[in-house]
DNA sequence: TTGAAAGCGCTACCAA
DNA sequence: TTGGTAGCGCTTTCAA
């Protein structure tokens, strides 16, 4: 059997209360008591059972992180940063990959709710209403999504799209495709919104294709549609999709950027390594995770406050996959 | 306040015991009782508090997954599969990224031990002795590492290396470098061991360089050393490292495979997307995660049994990054 | 078949 | 400053 607080108390010759106190606030007991307890703790290798502690304090010391797909490097990076920050603040992390399935998402949130002090929902795929149903119960911070009552960390996608389209426009592109990601993705809608507005301003024809899954396969599957749309450049929902495009273009001997320019979104490591290297709209993935956790803790501390919405910058990184428009 | 079993009991007009029974084994109560309880559960949206349940049953329903670096797609894939399988079997997953730091690893295991029913340690970086100290306490399954008392899931690295080196030998390579990964990595030692033995048999000169971190940066940082070693081919600890090599070779205008052939290990998605596409020794990442969880559950069920060690195959995938040896 | 009671490990309150 | 006690939510005897 595992060593409990009673074992420590017995060995130290004090009550469980005193052990508890020593652990919580060593200054609150006599130095002698403290010594005894600390010695016993060391000898027995005692670690408190946090689940039991949670029962009495109402604070579990756990955070729930829910995300659509861990195989997407973007989410992996965000979660890594979130996990690291959580550990720094002495929280453990429950991880749930929902495989892009909204139903799994709401189920999981309900099931985990009592085991965590709060949730970090990365790009949640559920509807606004489903999400709102959780508001008020457990503290929730949204990553990559902004809706009514929740604190959130998002990216200035509109500005990113502005940079990208301005870049393409300067290179002479006048007809540009956007490969849409999942319909349930708020980011997708945001990116599209930003794009439409800038396209209008710049006088660029915007051709929307998709939706596709936010994966390499998604990009591969839509590449031929993009080519058929007679554009000279294409913006993809994210880097993975863009890589899928590059891949299929290469297979069909379509030159990038000679025949068509390609831009991704996220700035995952991979985007710098393919060739041609991918021009992309980069976001600070680790910062999203870190800030998300910070926000969540603030929310837990002070649930009543007005939800904070942090918007992080997006930055166009120009690489080899974009060039002058092919003369038409 | 969250809804508890008492609330359900009150609404259903039965005792807490009956609610509990209904949930555990609906056949054990009268149909009428069951109806009442199920109705109350539905109306209240009751979900049992698993932490509290764990306190009385001694079974938490949680699994701990510890890994060196979530930003490495190999681990991300393994964890994704593990998480999915765990959920299928109704377990939640505690995730801990230790950032390649052995000290963090042992700390975390101790701290989490009471909150989980077992651990999945992915490529643990701690020493054999440190690890053995945990044996007998909490059930542990090792991934990518084989030591005494633990069940494990590993990859037949020696066979993978045999395939790779045979391939290179057939292409005329007689002097080959190996870029070593982290010293604390058991996989690294295994790969090296396999390589040495095959190199001896084939009469291939093996040049060992490194160690480097198992990242793209690690590969970049060692690329020039590899070139200076006058080999015609290089095997890297893993795909990320290999990608780093490719990257730096490209920057120095060293042709792959014209001047030097490159082989990675793992078979991450990325390896297929770079150009030249990377020849690699692929392993079934999702199977590692899935089998790991299955093994862990078996171990939890029957702690006394002889530890099972599953060895999964490795398969050479030949792509564009390997070709005939440059005549010397 | 059901309910009452005890207890899982821990914390927090109240007296002493 | 300390120890006893009650209680967190749930399960599991044990009687009824």
Short mmCIF file of C-alpha atoms in Angstrom, two decimals, chain A residues 83-311:
data_model
loop_
_atom_site.label_atom_id
_atom_site.label_comp_id
_atom_site.label_asym_id
_atom_site.label_seq_id
_atom_site.Cartn_x
_atom_site.Cartn_y
_atom_site.Cartn_z
CA UNK A 83 1.99 21.70 -20.38
CA UNK A 84 5.30 23.28 -19.52
CA UNK A 85 3.69 26.40 -18.14
CA UNK A 86 1.18 24.33 -16.19
CA UNK A 87 3.94 22.34 -14.58
CA UNK A 88 5.80 25.51 -13.67
CA UNK A 89 2.68 26.59 -11.81
CA UNK A 90 2.33 23.18 -10.24
CA UNK A 91 -0.57 21.93 -12.28
CA UNK A 92 -0.84 18.58 -14.01
CA UNK A 93 -2.42 18.29 -17.42
CA UNK A 94 -5.15 16.00 -18.67
CA UNK A 95 -4.81 15.68 -22.39
CA UNK A 96 -7.59 14.79 -24.81
CA UNK A 97 -7.27 14.46 -28.53
CA UNK A 98 -10.76 14.51 -30.03
CA UNK A 99 -9.75 13.58 -33.56
CA UNK A 100 -11.65 16.52 -35.03
CA UNK A 101 -14.94 15.16 -33.67
CA UNK A 102 -17.18 17.73 -31.93
CA UNK A 103 -19.26 15.04 -30.24
CA UNK A 104 -16.22 13.63 -28.50
CA UNK A 105 -15.33 17.11 -27.41
CA UNK A 106 -18.46 17.87 -25.40
CA UNK A 107 -18.51 14.36 -23.95
CA UNK A 108 -14.97 14.71 -22.74
CA UNK A 109 -15.52 18.08 -21.20
CA UNK A 110 -18.41 16.75 -19.21
CA UNK A 111 -16.56 13.64 -18.13
CA UNK A 112 -13.42 15.46 -17.10
CA UNK A 113 -15.08 18.49 -15.58
CA UNK A 114 -14.85 17.30 -12.00
CA UNK A 115 -11.26 16.23 -12.26
CA UNK A 116 -9.89 19.57 -13.37
CA UNK A 117 -9.91 23.13 -12.16
CA UNK A 118 -10.27 24.48 -15.65
CA UNK A 119 -10.12 23.74 -19.34
CA UNK A 120 -7.98 24.95 -22.17
CA UNK A 121 -9.92 24.28 -25.34
CA UNK A 122 -7.74 24.44 -28.43
CA UNK A 123 -9.67 25.33 -31.56
CA UNK A 124 -12.83 23.74 -30.19
CA UNK A 125 -15.00 22.21 -32.88
CA UNK A 126 -18.30 22.36 -31.00
CA UNK A 127 -20.97 24.92 -31.74
CA UNK A 128 -21.21 28.19 -29.86
CA UNK A 129 -24.30 26.99 -28.04
CA UNK A 130 -22.74 23.73 -26.92
CA UNK A 131 -19.78 25.64 -25.62
CA UNK A 132 -21.87 28.26 -23.90
CA UNK A 133 -23.64 25.49 -22.04
CA UNK A 134 -20.40 24.98 -20.11
CA UNK A 135 -19.93 28.60 -19.22
CA UNK A 136 -20.33 29.25 -15.54
CA UNK A 137 -19.61 25.67 -14.53
CA UNK A 138 -15.93 25.15 -15.05
CA UNK A 139 -13.51 27.93 -15.98
CA UNK A 140 -12.70 27.68 -19.65
CA UNK A 141 -10.22 29.47 -21.84
CA UNK A 142 -10.58 29.24 -25.58
CA UNK A 143 -7.60 29.07 -27.89
CA UNK A 144 -8.15 30.06 -31.50
CA UNK A 145 -11.74 30.93 -30.95
CA UNK A 146 -13.60 33.93 -29.66
CA UNK A 147 -17.15 33.71 -28.39
CA UNK A 148 -19.22 35.64 -25.92
CA UNK A 149 -18.58 34.71 -22.36
CA UNK A 150 -15.12 33.12 -22.60
CA UNK A 151 -11.63 34.44 -22.13
CA UNK A 152 -9.63 33.59 -25.22
CA UNK A 153 -6.30 33.68 -26.95
CA UNK A 154 -6.52 34.20 -30.66
CA UNK A 155 -4.38 35.30 -33.53
CA UNK A 156 -4.81 38.39 -35.62
CA UNK A 157 -5.66 36.38 -38.70
CA UNK A 158 -7.12 39.33 -40.54
CA UNK A 159 -3.85 41.18 -40.27
CA UNK A 160 -1.92 38.08 -41.31
CA UNK A 161 -4.10 37.72 -44.35
CA UNK A 162 -3.66 41.39 -45.12
CA UNK A 163 0.12 40.98 -45.10
CA UNK A 164 -0.08 37.89 -47.27
CA UNK A 165 -2.46 39.27 -49.84
CA UNK A 166 -0.60 42.56 -50.00
CA UNK A 167 2.56 40.58 -50.64
CA UNK A 168 0.90 38.63 -53.43
CA UNK A 169 -0.66 41.73 -54.91
CA UNK A 170 2.72 43.40 -55.03
CA UNK A 171 4.03 40.41 -56.93
CA UNK A 172 1.33 40.96 -59.52
CA UNK A 173 -1.19 38.35 -58.45
CA UNK A 174 -4.77 39.35 -59.19
CA UNK A 175 -6.60 36.06 -58.90
CA UNK A 176 -5.96 34.05 -55.78
CA UNK A 177 -7.45 30.90 -54.28
CA UNK A 178 -8.14 30.16 -50.63
CA UNK A 179 -8.27 26.53 -49.57
CA UNK A 180 -10.75 26.44 -46.72
CA UNK A 181 -10.24 24.28 -43.63
CA UNK A 182 -12.89 22.59 -41.52
CA UNK A 183 -16.27 24.26 -41.51
CA UNK A 184 -16.38 23.89 -37.74
CA UNK A 185 -13.15 25.85 -37.38
CA UNK A 186 -13.56 29.38 -36.15
CA UNK A 187 -10.05 30.17 -37.39
CA UNK A 188 -11.10 29.16 -40.84
CA UNK A 189 -14.00 31.55 -40.79
CA UNK A 190 -11.80 34.34 -39.44
CA UNK A 191 -9.14 33.82 -42.06
CA UNK A 192 -11.74 33.84 -44.78
CA UNK A 193 -13.36 36.95 -43.41
CA UNK A 194 -10.06 38.79 -43.29
CA UNK A 195 -9.19 37.62 -46.75
CA UNK A 196 -12.46 38.70 -48.28
CA UNK A 197 -12.18 42.14 -46.88
CA UNK A 198 -8.61 42.67 -48.06
CA UNK A 199 -9.33 41.12 -51.45
CA UNK A 200 -12.11 43.64 -51.91
CA UNK A 201 -9.83 46.53 -51.03
CA UNK A 202 -6.99 45.39 -53.23
CA UNK A 203 -9.20 44.41 -56.12
CA UNK A 204 -8.05 40.82 -56.06
CA UNK A 205 -10.33 38.03 -57.24
CA UNK A 206 -10.77 35.53 -54.47
CA UNK A 207 -11.65 31.95 -55.35
CA UNK A 208 -12.72 29.82 -52.43
CA UNK A 209 -12.20 26.08 -52.66
CA UNK A 210 -12.71 23.35 -50.08
CA UNK A 211 -13.50 22.71 -47.31
CA UNK A 212 -10.83 20.13 -46.65
CA UNK A 213 -9.43 18.49 -43.53
CA UNK A 214 -6.55 20.54 -42.12
CA UNK A 215 -3.98 17.96 -43.09
CA UNK A 216 -1.45 17.20 -45.78
CA UNK A 217 -3.92 14.81 -47.34
CA UNK A 218 -6.48 17.59 -47.41
CA UNK A 219 -4.08 19.72 -49.42
CA UNK A 220 -3.21 16.91 -51.80
CA UNK A 221 -6.86 16.19 -52.41
CA UNK A 222 -7.74 19.74 -53.41
CA UNK A 223 -4.63 20.65 -55.40
CA UNK A 224 -6.08 19.80 -58.76
CA UNK A 225 -9.17 21.85 -58.06
CA UNK A 226 -6.92 24.77 -57.26
CA UNK A 227 -5.08 24.37 -60.54
CA UNK A 228 -8.32 24.19 -62.46
CA UNK A 229 -9.41 27.48 -60.96
CA UNK A 230 -6.83 29.37 -63.02
CA UNK A 231 -5.35 31.31 -60.14
CA UNK A 232 -1.73 32.39 -59.95
CA UNK A 233 -1.47 32.02 -56.19
CA UNK A 234 -3.11 30.05 -53.41
CA UNK A 235 -3.44 30.61 -49.68
CA UNK A 236 -4.05 27.48 -47.65
CA UNK A 237 -5.92 27.15 -44.39
CA UNK A 238 -2.74 26.01 -42.69
CA UNK A 239 0.79 24.84 -43.34
CA UNK A 240 -0.09 21.16 -43.53
CA UNK A 241 -2.65 21.83 -46.22
CA UNK A 242 -0.15 24.03 -48.05
CA UNK A 243 2.41 21.23 -47.90
CA UNK A 244 -0.14 18.92 -49.43
CA UNK A 245 -0.58 21.40 -52.26
CA UNK A 246 3.18 21.67 -52.80
CA UNK A 247 3.41 17.92 -52.86
CA UNK A 248 0.74 17.42 -55.47
CA UNK A 249 1.97 20.34 -57.56
CA UNK A 250 5.39 18.76 -57.60
CA UNK A 251 3.91 15.44 -58.66
CA UNK A 252 2.13 17.14 -61.52
CA UNK A 253 5.24 19.11 -62.45
CA UNK A 254 3.61 22.41 -61.68
CA UNK A 255 6.39 24.84 -60.79
CA UNK A 256 6.25 26.71 -57.49
CA UNK A 257 6.44 29.67 -57.54
CA UNK A 258 6.91 29.72 -61.34
CA UNK A 259 3.43 28.54 -62.19
CA UNK A 260 1.74 29.18 -58.89
CA UNK A 261 2.64 30.76 -55.56
CA UNK A 262 1.71 29.09 -52.28
CA UNK A 263 1.23 30.50 -48.78
CA UNK A 264 0.51 28.57 -45.59
CA UNK A 265 -0.52 29.52 -42.09
CA UNK A 266 0.99 28.74 -38.66
CA UNK A 267 4.70 28.73 -39.31
CA UNK A 268 5.39 25.18 -38.21
CA UNK A 269 8.98 24.04 -38.32
CA UNK A 270 8.28 21.90 -41.31
CA UNK A 271 7.38 24.89 -43.44
CA UNK A 272 11.00 26.00 -43.41
CA UNK A 273 12.36 22.60 -44.37
CA UNK A 274 10.48 21.66 -47.50
CA UNK A 275 11.66 22.93 -50.80
CA UNK A 276 10.70 25.27 -52.05
CA UNK A 277 10.46 26.57 -48.51
CA UNK A 278 6.96 27.67 -47.70
CA UNK A 279 5.96 31.28 -47.35
CA UNK A 280 3.69 31.32 -44.35
CA UNK A 281 1.84 33.44 -41.85
CA UNK A 282 3.56 32.56 -38.62
CA UNK A 283 2.09 32.68 -35.15
CA UNK A 284 3.83 32.22 -31.84
CA UNK A 285 2.60 28.76 -31.02
CA UNK A 286 4.31 28.40 -27.69
CA UNK A 287 3.09 31.80 -26.63
CA UNK A 288 -0.47 30.80 -27.36
CA UNK A 289 -0.14 27.83 -25.04
CA UNK A 290 1.63 29.76 -22.33
CA UNK A 291 -0.69 32.74 -22.35
CA UNK A 292 -3.64 30.37 -22.45
CA UNK A 293 -2.59 28.75 -19.21
CA UNK A 294 -1.88 32.10 -17.57
CA UNK A 295 -5.30 33.35 -18.56
CA UNK A 296 -6.91 30.20 -17.29
CA UNK A 297 -5.32 30.55 -13.88
CA UNK A 298 -6.42 34.16 -13.66
CA UNK A 299 -9.92 33.10 -14.56
CA UNK A 300 -9.87 30.42 -11.90
CA UNK A 301 -8.71 32.90 -9.31
CA UNK A 302 -11.29 35.46 -10.17
CA UNK A 303 -14.19 33.86 -12.02
CA UNK A 304 -16.36 36.93 -11.95
CA UNK A 305 -14.19 39.24 -13.95
CA UNK A 306 -14.81 40.36 -17.49
CA UNK A 307 -13.35 37.78 -19.84
CA UNK A 308 -9.97 38.82 -21.20
CA UNK A 309 -9.38 38.31 -24.88
CA UNK A 310 -5.80 38.28 -25.95
CA UNK A 311 -5.06 38.67 -29.62
#
